[in-house]
Amino acid sequence: MNKVDTKEKILVAAEKLFSENGYEGTSLREIANLASVNLSGIAYHFDNKENLYWSTFMRSNDWLESEIKNYVQSGKCVEDVFIQIFDFLTDNSKQLRNAFMTMLSDSFPMPAPCIIEKMCAEKEMGPPGAKYLMEVIRKEVGSEASEEDVFWAMEVLFAHTIHWALLMSGKTCKVIYEDNIVFTEASRHASIKRHCRSVVKSLI
């Protein structure tokens, strides 16, 4: 097995266990066993648990950005792109919640300087896939809308989409709103479409 395959196996195993058991509830030995590698292999690629954890976070960001890029480049309209993002996030709800817990909690260890440097170097303004979302919005609003306005539209639509994806992923919300017609996939799709139409229209 080459180094790339080993690193990928470790990341896949770590992402699964971190999303299921959390940071504190996951040991490096458990990750090594699931990935069928030695602990020394984890140390070689990531040095420690903290760096491995943040590497899985970055991997999730890259994954979402790649999906968004594919949606946009397939020629879909704004509404369809954001509905696909919503479906992708709800289908991968554990990873979504894990990413937000990482960003919002003060209990997680800070990444090593080399990880921070990599995150800053690759990070563009806005959420994952921001430049692709701005592209598809720009196609519908035309060239007269300012860059600031297109960025605002992207932020508003992404925030609305991820807000409902997070709520729909939680067990508590599912129990509380089990019989609420507003809390269904169909109603959320309809809401995203209406939101997209309203935001795009405001820039035309």
PDB file of C-alpha atoms in Angstrom:
ATOM      1  CA  MET A   1       0.000   0.000   0.000  1.00  0.00           C
ATOM      2  CA  ASN A   2       1.439   3.412  -0.964  1.00  0.00           C
ATOM      3  CA  LYS A   3       1.538   6.497   1.261  1.00  0.00           C
ATOM      4  CA  VAL A   4      -1.483   8.127  -0.409  1.00  0.00           C
ATOM      5  CA  ASP A   5      -3.654   5.027   0.096  1.00  0.00           C
ATOM      6  CA  THR A   6      -2.597   4.755   3.733  1.00  0.00           C
ATOM      7  CA  LYS A   7      -3.326   8.427   4.442  1.00  0.00           C
ATOM      8  CA  GLU A   8      -6.729   8.207   2.759  1.00  0.00           C
ATOM      9  CA  LYS A   9      -7.674   5.068   4.713  1.00  0.00           C
ATOM     10  CA  ILE A  10      -6.766   6.817   7.957  1.00  0.00           C
ATOM     11  CA  LEU A  11      -8.826   9.901   7.034  1.00  0.00           C
ATOM     12  CA  VAL A  12     -11.877   7.824   6.079  1.00  0.00           C
ATOM     13  CA  ALA A  13     -11.716   5.827   9.311  1.00  0.00           C
ATOM     14  CA  ALA A  14     -11.121   8.930  11.434  1.00  0.00           C
ATOM     15  CA  GLU A  15     -13.993  10.839   9.847  1.00  0.00           C
ATOM     16  CA  LYS A  16     -16.373   7.948  10.503  1.00  0.00           C
ATOM     17  CA  LEU A  17     -15.373   7.523  14.150  1.00  0.00           C
ATOM     18  CA  PHE A  18     -15.155  11.237  14.951  1.00  0.00           C
ATOM     19  CA  SER A  19     -18.628  11.832  13.470  1.00  0.00           C
ATOM     20  CA  GLU A  20     -20.095   8.903  15.421  1.00  0.00           C
ATOM     21  CA  ASN A  21     -18.272   9.209  18.749  1.00  0.00           C
ATOM     22  CA  GLY A  22     -16.916  12.745  18.850  1.00  0.00           C
ATOM     23  CA  TYR A  23     -13.351  13.853  19.438  1.00  0.00           C
ATOM     24  CA  GLU A  24     -13.038  12.738  23.051  1.00  0.00           C
ATOM     25  CA  GLY A  25     -14.846   9.470  22.407  1.00  0.00           C
ATOM     26  CA  THR A  26     -12.467   8.341  19.676  1.00  0.00           C
ATOM     27  CA  SER A  27      -8.986   6.926  20.244  1.00  0.00           C
ATOM     28  CA  LEU A  28      -6.121   6.696  17.794  1.00  0.00           C
ATOM     29  CA  ARG A  29      -6.017   2.955  18.360  1.00  0.00           C
ATOM     30  CA  GLU A  30      -9.653   2.637  17.263  1.00  0.00           C
ATOM     31  CA  ILE A  31      -8.879   4.644  14.132  1.00  0.00           C
ATOM     32  CA  ALA A  32      -5.822   2.510  13.413  1.00  0.00           C
ATOM     33  CA  ASN A  33      -7.831  -0.690  13.826  1.00  0.00           C
ATOM     34  CA  LEU A  34     -10.621   0.482  11.528  1.00  0.00           C
ATOM     35  CA  ALA A  35      -8.133   1.671   8.914  1.00  0.00           C
ATOM     36  CA  SER A  36      -6.047  -1.519   9.276  1.00  0.00           C
ATOM     37  CA  VAL A  37      -2.862   0.462   9.847  1.00  0.00           C
ATOM     38  CA  ASN A  38      -0.335   0.757  12.651  1.00  0.00           C
ATOM     39  CA  LEU A  39      -0.340   3.626  15.126  1.00  0.00           C
ATOM     40  CA  SER A  40       3.044   4.562  13.719  1.00  0.00           C
ATOM     41  CA  GLY A  41       1.325   5.138  10.364  1.00  0.00           C
ATOM     42  CA  ILE A  42      -0.987   7.736  11.916  1.00  0.00           C
ATOM     43  CA  ALA A  43       1.978   9.408  13.617  1.00  0.00           C
ATOM     44  CA  TYR A  44       3.883   9.492  10.318  1.00  0.00           C
ATOM     45  CA  HIS A  45       1.093  11.218   8.367  1.00  0.00           C
ATOM     46  CA  PHE A  46      -0.524  13.407  11.046  1.00  0.00           C
ATOM     47  CA  ASP A  47       1.785  13.517  14.093  1.00  0.00           C
ATOM     48  CA  ASN A  48      -1.084  13.456  16.581  1.00  0.00           C
ATOM     49  CA  LYS A  49      -4.824  13.182  17.137  1.00  0.00           C
ATOM     50  CA  GLU A  50      -5.401  16.942  16.977  1.00  0.00           C
ATOM     51  CA  ASN A  51      -3.870  17.280  13.512  1.00  0.00           C
ATOM     52  CA  LEU A  52      -5.772  14.228  12.295  1.00  0.00           C
ATOM     53  CA  TYR A  53      -9.035  15.690  13.567  1.00  0.00           C
ATOM     54  CA  TRP A  54      -8.502  19.002  11.775  1.00  0.00           C
ATOM     55  CA  SER A  55      -7.418  17.168   8.643  1.00  0.00           C
ATOM     56  CA  THR A  56     -10.790  15.387   8.560  1.00  0.00           C
ATOM     57  CA  PHE A  57     -12.481  18.770   8.943  1.00  0.00           C
ATOM     58  CA  MET A  58     -10.566  20.130   5.955  1.00  0.00           C
ATOM     59  CA  ARG A  59     -11.376  16.982   3.995  1.00  0.00           C
ATOM     60  CA  SER A  60     -15.105  17.533   4.598  1.00  0.00           C
ATOM     61  CA  ASN A  61     -14.798  21.124   3.380  1.00  0.00           C
ATOM     62  CA  ASP A  62     -12.996  19.975   0.240  1.00  0.00           C
ATOM     63  CA  TRP A  63     -15.653  17.299  -0.300  1.00  0.00           C
ATOM     64  CA  LEU A  64     -18.492  19.832  -0.119  1.00  0.00           C
ATOM     65  CA  GLU A  65     -16.659  22.255  -2.402  1.00  0.00           C
ATOM     66  CA  SER A  66     -16.125  19.500  -4.972  1.00  0.00           C
ATOM     67  CA  GLU A  67     -19.819  18.592  -4.897  1.00  0.00           C
ATOM     68  CA  ILE A  68     -20.868  22.222  -5.336  1.00  0.00           C
ATOM     69  CA  LYS A  69     -18.455  22.615  -8.250  1.00  0.00           C
ATOM     70  CA  ASN A  70     -20.018  19.570  -9.949  1.00  0.00           C
ATOM     71  CA  TYR A  71     -23.559  20.894  -9.425  1.00  0.00           C
ATOM     72  CA  VAL A  72     -22.697  24.284 -10.917  1.00  0.00           C
ATOM     73  CA  GLN A  73     -20.694  22.926 -13.849  1.00  0.00           C
ATOM     74  CA  SER A  74     -23.508  20.550 -14.777  1.00  0.00           C
ATOM     75  CA  GLY A  75     -25.472  23.606 -15.926  1.00  0.00           C
ATOM     76  CA  LYS A  76     -28.118  23.634 -13.193  1.00  0.00           C
ATOM     77  CA  CYS A  77     -29.982  26.789 -12.188  1.00  0.00           C
ATOM     78  CA  VAL A  78     -29.619  28.518  -8.809  1.00  0.00           C
ATOM     79  CA  GLU A  79     -32.662  26.777  -7.326  1.00  0.00           C
ATOM     80  CA  ASP A  80     -31.516  23.305  -8.329  1.00  0.00           C
ATOM     81  CA  VAL A  81     -27.967  23.896  -7.097  1.00  0.00           C
ATOM     82  CA  PHE A  82     -29.092  24.914  -3.606  1.00  0.00           C
ATOM     83  CA  ILE A  83     -31.601  22.078  -3.379  1.00  0.00           C
ATOM     84  CA  GLN A  84     -28.822  19.638  -4.252  1.00  0.00           C
ATOM     85  CA  ILE A  85     -26.615  21.213  -1.592  1.00  0.00           C
ATOM     86  CA  PHE A  86     -29.425  20.813   0.947  1.00  0.00           C
ATOM     87  CA  ASP A  87     -29.909  17.152  -0.014  1.00  0.00           C
ATOM     88  CA  PHE A  88     -26.163  16.495   0.141  1.00  0.00           C
ATOM     89  CA  LEU A  89     -25.906  18.046   3.608  1.00  0.00           C
ATOM     90  CA  THR A  90     -28.888  16.152   5.005  1.00  0.00           C
ATOM     91  CA  ASP A  91     -27.604  12.889   3.505  1.00  0.00           C
ATOM     92  CA  ASN A  92     -24.295  13.520   5.308  1.00  0.00           C
ATOM     93  CA  SER A  93     -25.739  14.993   8.487  1.00  0.00           C
ATOM     94  CA  LYS A  94     -23.172  13.472  10.867  1.00  0.00           C
ATOM     95  CA  GLN A  95     -20.306  15.120   9.028  1.00  0.00           C
ATOM     96  CA  LEU A  96     -22.248  18.389   8.906  1.00  0.00           C
ATOM     97  CA  ARG A  97     -22.890  18.445  12.658  1.00  0.00           C
ATOM     98  CA  ASN A  98     -19.313  17.428  13.372  1.00  0.00           C
ATOM     99  CA  ALA A  99     -17.961  20.296  11.250  1.00  0.00           C
ATOM    100  CA  PHE A 100     -20.141  22.845  13.032  1.00  0.00           C
ATOM    101  CA  MET A 101     -19.272  21.495  16.469  1.00  0.00           C
ATOM    102  CA  THR A 102     -15.618  21.863  15.540  1.00  0.00           C
ATOM    103  CA  MET A 103     -16.039  25.503  14.558  1.00  0.00           C
ATOM    104  CA  LEU A 104     -18.313  26.535  17.438  1.00  0.00           C
ATOM    105  CA  SER A 105     -16.846  24.686  20.409  1.00  0.00           C
ATOM    106  CA  ASP A 106     -13.986  26.097  22.476  1.00  0.00           C
ATOM    107  CA  SER A 107     -13.184  22.629  23.837  1.00  0.00           C
ATOM    108  CA  PHE A 108     -11.519  21.340  20.675  1.00  0.00           C
ATOM    109  CA  PRO A 109      -7.745  21.728  20.474  1.00  0.00           C
ATOM    110  CA  MET A 110      -6.421  24.360  18.116  1.00  0.00           C
ATOM    111  CA  PRO A 111      -4.733  22.953  15.030  1.00  0.00           C
ATOM    112  CA  ALA A 112      -0.970  23.022  14.692  1.00  0.00           C
ATOM    113  CA  PRO A 113       0.561  26.045  12.914  1.00  0.00           C
ATOM    114  CA  CYS A 114       1.194  23.967   9.777  1.00  0.00           C
ATOM    115  CA  ILE A 115      -2.514  23.042   9.617  1.00  0.00           C
ATOM    116  CA  ILE A 116      -3.598  26.649  10.173  1.00  0.00           C
ATOM    117  CA  GLU A 117      -1.231  27.797   7.433  1.00  0.00           C
ATOM    118  CA  LYS A 118      -2.687  25.259   5.019  1.00  0.00           C
ATOM    119  CA  MET A 119      -6.266  26.222   5.911  1.00  0.00           C
ATOM    120  CA  CYS A 120      -5.545  29.929   5.391  1.00  0.00           C
ATOM    121  CA  ALA A 121      -3.719  29.316   2.124  1.00  0.00           C
ATOM    122  CA  GLU A 122      -6.621  27.331   0.667  1.00  0.00           C
ATOM    123  CA  LYS A 123      -9.440  29.342   2.203  1.00  0.00           C
ATOM    124  CA  GLU A 124     -11.235  31.731  -0.100  1.00  0.00           C
ATOM    125  CA  MET A 125     -13.699  34.315   1.095  1.00  0.00           C
ATOM    126  CA  GLY A 126     -17.008  32.726   1.999  1.00  0.00           C
ATOM    127  CA  PRO A 127     -18.188  29.139   2.587  1.00  0.00           C
ATOM    128  CA  PRO A 128     -16.946  26.062   0.699  1.00  0.00           C
ATOM    129  CA  GLY A 129     -17.669  26.451  -3.011  1.00  0.00           C
ATOM    130  CA  ALA A 130     -18.385  30.175  -2.721  1.00  0.00           C
ATOM    131  CA  LYS A 131     -16.809  31.081  -6.069  1.00  0.00           C
ATOM    132  CA  TYR A 132     -18.867  28.426  -7.872  1.00  0.00           C
ATOM    133  CA  LEU A 133     -22.085  29.555  -6.206  1.00  0.00           C
ATOM    134  CA  MET A 134     -21.333  33.125  -7.212  1.00  0.00           C
ATOM    135  CA  GLU A 135     -20.825  31.941 -10.787  1.00  0.00           C
ATOM    136  CA  VAL A 136     -24.267  30.369 -11.032  1.00  0.00           C
ATOM    137  CA  ILE A 137     -25.913  33.375  -9.385  1.00  0.00           C
ATOM    138  CA  ARG A 138     -24.071  35.724 -11.735  1.00  0.00           C
ATOM    139  CA  LYS A 139     -25.433  33.846 -14.758  1.00  0.00           C
ATOM    140  CA  GLU A 140     -28.989  34.533 -13.621  1.00  0.00           C
ATOM    141  CA  VAL A 141     -28.672  38.126 -12.394  1.00  0.00           C
ATOM    142  CA  GLY A 142     -26.499  39.396 -15.241  1.00  0.00           C
ATOM    143  CA  SER A 143     -23.375  41.515 -15.377  1.00  0.00           C
ATOM    144  CA  GLU A 144     -24.891  44.702 -13.965  1.00  0.00           C
ATOM    145  CA  ALA A 145     -25.118  43.378 -10.389  1.00  0.00           C
ATOM    146  CA  SER A 146     -22.085  44.329  -8.303  1.00  0.00           C
ATOM    147  CA  GLU A 147     -19.670  41.737  -6.931  1.00  0.00           C
ATOM    148  CA  GLU A 148     -20.742  42.760  -3.424  1.00  0.00           C
ATOM    149  CA  ASP A 149     -24.402  42.090  -4.253  1.00  0.00           C
ATOM    150  CA  VAL A 150     -23.629  38.669  -5.770  1.00  0.00           C
ATOM    151  CA  PHE A 151     -21.558  37.755  -2.717  1.00  0.00           C
ATOM    152  CA  TRP A 152     -24.445  38.846  -0.466  1.00  0.00           C
ATOM    153  CA  ALA A 153     -26.871  36.675  -2.447  1.00  0.00           C
ATOM    154  CA  MET A 154     -24.569  33.675  -2.146  1.00  0.00           C
ATOM    155  CA  GLU A 155     -24.208  34.164   1.610  1.00  0.00           C
ATOM    156  CA  VAL A 156     -27.953  34.559   2.175  1.00  0.00           C
ATOM    157  CA  LEU A 157     -28.852  31.454   0.157  1.00  0.00           C
ATOM    158  CA  PHE A 158     -26.095  29.322   1.657  1.00  0.00           C
ATOM    159  CA  ALA A 159     -27.034  30.392   5.197  1.00  0.00           C
ATOM    160  CA  HIS A 160     -30.710  29.558   4.617  1.00  0.00           C
ATOM    161  CA  THR A 161     -29.854  26.174   3.125  1.00  0.00           C
ATOM    162  CA  ILE A 162     -27.394  25.125   5.813  1.00  0.00           C
ATOM    163  CA  HIS A 163     -29.681  26.393   8.596  1.00  0.00           C
ATOM    164  CA  TRP A 164     -32.428  23.990   7.584  1.00  0.00           C
ATOM    165  CA  ALA A 165     -30.010  21.162   6.834  1.00  0.00           C
ATOM    166  CA  LEU A 166     -28.706  21.428  10.392  1.00  0.00           C
ATOM    167  CA  LEU A 167     -32.191  21.500  11.912  1.00  0.00           C
ATOM    168  CA  MET A 168     -33.364  18.577   9.799  1.00  0.00           C
ATOM    169  CA  SER A 169     -30.346  16.536  10.889  1.00  0.00           C
ATOM    170  CA  GLY A 170     -31.044  16.740  14.614  1.00  0.00           C
ATOM    171  CA  LYS A 171     -32.940  13.962  16.380  1.00  0.00           C
ATOM    172  CA  THR A 172     -34.588  16.376  18.807  1.00  0.00           C
ATOM    173  CA  CYS A 173     -36.047  18.516  16.043  1.00  0.00           C
ATOM    174  CA  LYS A 174     -37.257  15.438  14.202  1.00  0.00           C
ATOM    175  CA  VAL A 175     -39.162  14.300  17.302  1.00  0.00           C
ATOM    176  CA  ILE A 176     -40.592  17.727  18.123  1.00  0.00           C
ATOM    177  CA  TYR A 177     -41.688  18.495  14.571  1.00  0.00           C
ATOM    178  CA  GLU A 178     -42.516  14.958  13.461  1.00  0.00           C
ATOM    179  CA  ASP A 179     -46.077  15.846  12.439  1.00  0.00           C
ATOM    180  CA  ASN A 180     -45.351  19.408  11.341  1.00  0.00           C
ATOM    181  CA  ILE A 181     -45.813  19.819   7.575  1.00  0.00           C
ATOM    182  CA  VAL A 182     -43.237  22.619   7.591  1.00  0.00           C
ATOM    183  CA  PHE A 183     -40.580  20.181   8.740  1.00  0.00           C
ATOM    184  CA  THR A 184     -40.546  17.948   5.665  1.00  0.00           C
ATOM    185  CA  GLU A 185     -38.153  17.586   2.772  1.00  0.00           C
ATOM    186  CA  ALA A 186     -40.795  18.778   0.305  1.00  0.00           C
ATOM    187  CA  SER A 187     -41.547  21.916   2.306  1.00  0.00           C
ATOM    188  CA  ARG A 188     -37.845  22.688   2.659  1.00  0.00           C
ATOM    189  CA  HIS A 189     -37.325  22.263  -1.078  1.00  0.00           C
ATOM    190  CA  ALA A 190     -40.199  24.648  -1.722  1.00  0.00           C
ATOM    191  CA  SER A 191     -38.764  27.147   0.764  1.00  0.00           C
ATOM    192  CA  ILE A 192     -35.307  27.020  -0.828  1.00  0.00           C
ATOM    193  CA  LYS A 193     -36.818  27.585  -4.281  1.00  0.00           C
ATOM    194  CA  ARG A 194     -38.828  30.578  -3.049  1.00  0.00           C
ATOM    195  CA  HIS A 195     -35.800  31.971  -1.271  1.00  0.00           C
ATOM    196  CA  CYS A 196     -33.665  31.611  -4.408  1.00  0.00           C
ATOM    197  CA  ARG A 197     -36.271  33.286  -6.607  1.00  0.00           C
ATOM    198  CA  SER A 198     -36.671  36.200  -4.186  1.00  0.00           C
ATOM    199  CA  VAL A 199     -32.951  36.806  -3.736  1.00  0.00           C
ATOM    200  CA  VAL A 200     -32.161  36.553  -7.455  1.00  0.00           C
ATOM    201  CA  LYS A 201     -35.085  38.833  -8.322  1.00  0.00           C
ATOM    202  CA  SER A 202     -33.824  41.466  -5.893  1.00  0.00           C
ATOM    203  CA  LEU A 203     -30.621  41.809  -7.937  1.00  0.00           C
ATOM    204  CA  ILE A 204     -32.237  42.077 -11.370  1.00  0.00           C
TER     205      ILE A 204
END
